[in-house]
mmCIF file of C-alpha atoms in Angstrom:
data_model
loop_
_atom_site.group_PDB
_atom_site.id
_atom_site.type_symbol
_atom_site.label_atom_id
_atom_site.label_comp_id
_atom_site.label_asym_id
_atom_site.label_seq_id
_atom_site.Cartn_x
_atom_site.Cartn_y
_atom_site.Cartn_z
ATOM 1 C CA UNK A 421 -11.071 20.555 20.822
ATOM 2 C CA UNK A 422 -14.416 20.361 22.101
ATOM 3 C CA UNK A 423 -15.392 18.318 19.600
ATOM 4 C CA UNK A 424 -12.130 15.968 20.730
ATOM 5 C CA UNK A 425 -13.301 15.735 24.332
ATOM 6 C CA UNK A 426 -16.777 14.576 23.182
ATOM 7 C CA UNK A 427 -16.522 12.355 20.996
ATOM 8 C CA UNK A 428 -13.963 10.345 23.701
ATOM 9 C CA UNK A 429 -16.871 10.867 25.766
ATOM 10 C CA UNK A 430 -19.144 9.201 23.066
ATOM 11 C CA UNK A 431 -17.429 6.494 22.240
ATOM 12 C CA UNK A 432 -15.072 5.960 19.084
ATOM 13 C CA UNK A 433 -17.272 5.077 15.966
ATOM 14 C CA UNK A 434 -16.842 1.277 14.715
ATOM 15 C CA UNK A 435 -16.339 2.461 10.990
ATOM 16 C CA UNK A 436 -13.676 2.864 9.257
ATOM 17 C CA UNK A 437 -12.565 6.441 8.434
ATOM 18 C CA UNK A 438 -12.695 7.210 4.986
ATOM 19 C CA UNK A 439 -11.018 10.739 3.566
ATOM 20 C CA UNK A 440 -14.251 11.975 3.471
ATOM 21 C CA UNK A 441 -14.673 12.429 7.062
ATOM 22 C CA UNK A 442 -13.971 14.662 10.140
ATOM 23 C CA UNK A 443 -13.525 18.226 10.445
ATOM 24 C CA UNK A 444 -10.644 18.226 12.055
ATOM 25 C CA UNK A 445 -8.322 15.477 10.835
ATOM 26 C CA UNK A 446 -6.691 15.117 6.822
ATOM 27 C CA UNK A 447 -6.460 11.301 6.130
ATOM 28 C CA UNK A 448 -4.890 12.031 2.682
ATOM 29 C CA UNK A 449 -4.517 8.899 0.414
ATOM 30 C CA UNK A 450 -0.859 8.814 1.101
ATOM 31 C CA UNK A 451 0.292 9.951 -2.391
ATOM 32 C CA UNK A 452 2.334 12.715 -1.686
ATOM 33 C CA UNK A 453 3.075 15.944 -3.447
ATOM 34 C CA UNK A 454 4.775 16.114 -7.035
ATOM 35 C CA UNK A 455 5.522 19.794 -7.112
ATOM 36 C CA UNK A 456 3.845 22.790 -6.004
ATOM 37 C CA UNK A 457 0.910 25.162 -6.374
ATOM 38 C CA UNK A 458 1.415 28.645 -8.428
ATOM 39 C CA UNK A 459 0.321 32.367 -7.430
ATOM 40 C CA UNK A 460 -1.527 32.246 -10.314
ATOM 41 C CA UNK A 461 -3.733 28.755 -9.516
ATOM 42 C CA UNK A 462 -1.620 26.514 -12.136
ATOM 43 C CA UNK A 463 0.452 23.315 -10.569
ATOM 44 C CA UNK A 464 4.317 23.122 -11.539
ATOM 45 C CA UNK A 465 5.464 19.206 -11.436
ATOM 46 C CA UNK A 466 8.684 19.127 -9.565
ATOM 47 C CA UNK A 467 10.865 15.946 -11.385
ATOM 48 C CA UNK A 468 12.655 15.468 -8.239
ATOM 49 C CA UNK A 469 9.501 14.562 -6.548
ATOM 50 C CA UNK A 470 8.014 12.029 -9.360
ATOM 51 C CA UNK A 471 7.939 8.745 -8.240
ATOM 52 C CA UNK A 472 10.412 6.463 -10.825
ATOM 53 C CA UNK A 473 11.148 2.894 -10.705
ATOM 54 C CA UNK A 474 14.075 1.097 -12.084
ATOM 55 C CA UNK A 475 13.026 -1.888 -14.130
ATOM 56 C CA UNK A 476 16.178 -4.466 -14.625
ATOM 57 C CA UNK A 477 16.809 -5.521 -17.697
ATOM 58 C CA UNK A 478 14.425 -8.559 -18.665
ATOM 59 C CA UNK A 479 14.907 -9.467 -22.032
ATOM 60 C CA UNK A 480 17.127 -12.381 -21.411
ATOM 61 C CA UNK A 481 15.325 -13.947 -18.801
ATOM 62 C CA UNK A 482 13.730 -17.036 -19.139
ATOM 63 C CA UNK A 483 11.315 -17.097 -16.263
ATOM 64 C CA UNK A 484 7.238 -17.374 -17.277
ATOM 65 C CA UNK A 485 5.001 -14.112 -16.034
ATOM 66 C CA UNK A 486 1.977 -16.750 -15.423
ATOM 67 C CA UNK A 487 1.641 -20.443 -14.284
ATOM 68 C CA UNK A 488 -0.413 -22.683 -16.920
ATOM 69 C CA UNK A 489 -3.357 -24.303 -16.067
ATOM 70 C CA UNK A 490 -2.228 -27.382 -17.463
ATOM 71 C CA UNK A 491 0.338 -27.565 -14.761
ATOM 72 C CA UNK A 492 0.289 -30.878 -12.548
ATOM 73 C CA UNK A 493 -1.119 -30.326 -9.056
ATOM 74 C CA UNK A 494 0.955 -31.382 -6.120
ATOM 75 C CA UNK A 495 0.616 -31.691 -2.066
ATOM 76 C CA UNK A 496 3.120 -31.212 0.425
ATOM 77 C CA UNK A 497 2.786 -32.013 4.068
ATOM 78 C CA UNK A 498 3.423 -29.293 6.719
ATOM 79 C CA UNK A 499 6.353 -29.190 8.106
ATOM 80 C CA UNK A 500 6.491 -30.666 11.950
ATOM 81 C CA UNK A 501 9.252 -29.867 14.130
ATOM 82 C CA UNK A 502 11.171 -32.772 13.432
ATOM 83 C CA UNK A 503 11.832 -30.947 9.468
ATOM 84 C CA UNK A 504 13.299 -28.104 11.018
ATOM 85 C CA UNK A 505 15.317 -29.672 13.753
ATOM 86 C CA UNK A 506 16.735 -31.763 10.965
ATOM 87 C CA UNK A 507 17.963 -28.533 9.161
ATOM 88 C CA UNK A 508 20.393 -27.467 12.047
#
């Protein structure tokens, strides 16, 4: 607790805190746990905690993943207040 009060009096550091800094603070890396530690020093993965992503079937999709470099460039003017008023 003294370190916190001493830090408040001295002012905060200006840099971004990394996971390696700080004695009384655990930043982590936002991954969460995927299982639990066993009493023998191992790790058991719990499949209910593992992130799974549901991807739709894209075999019939006609979209392409990238834009061709040969596509024509076009420029549009930024919208104005009249543009938004005309939509109502």
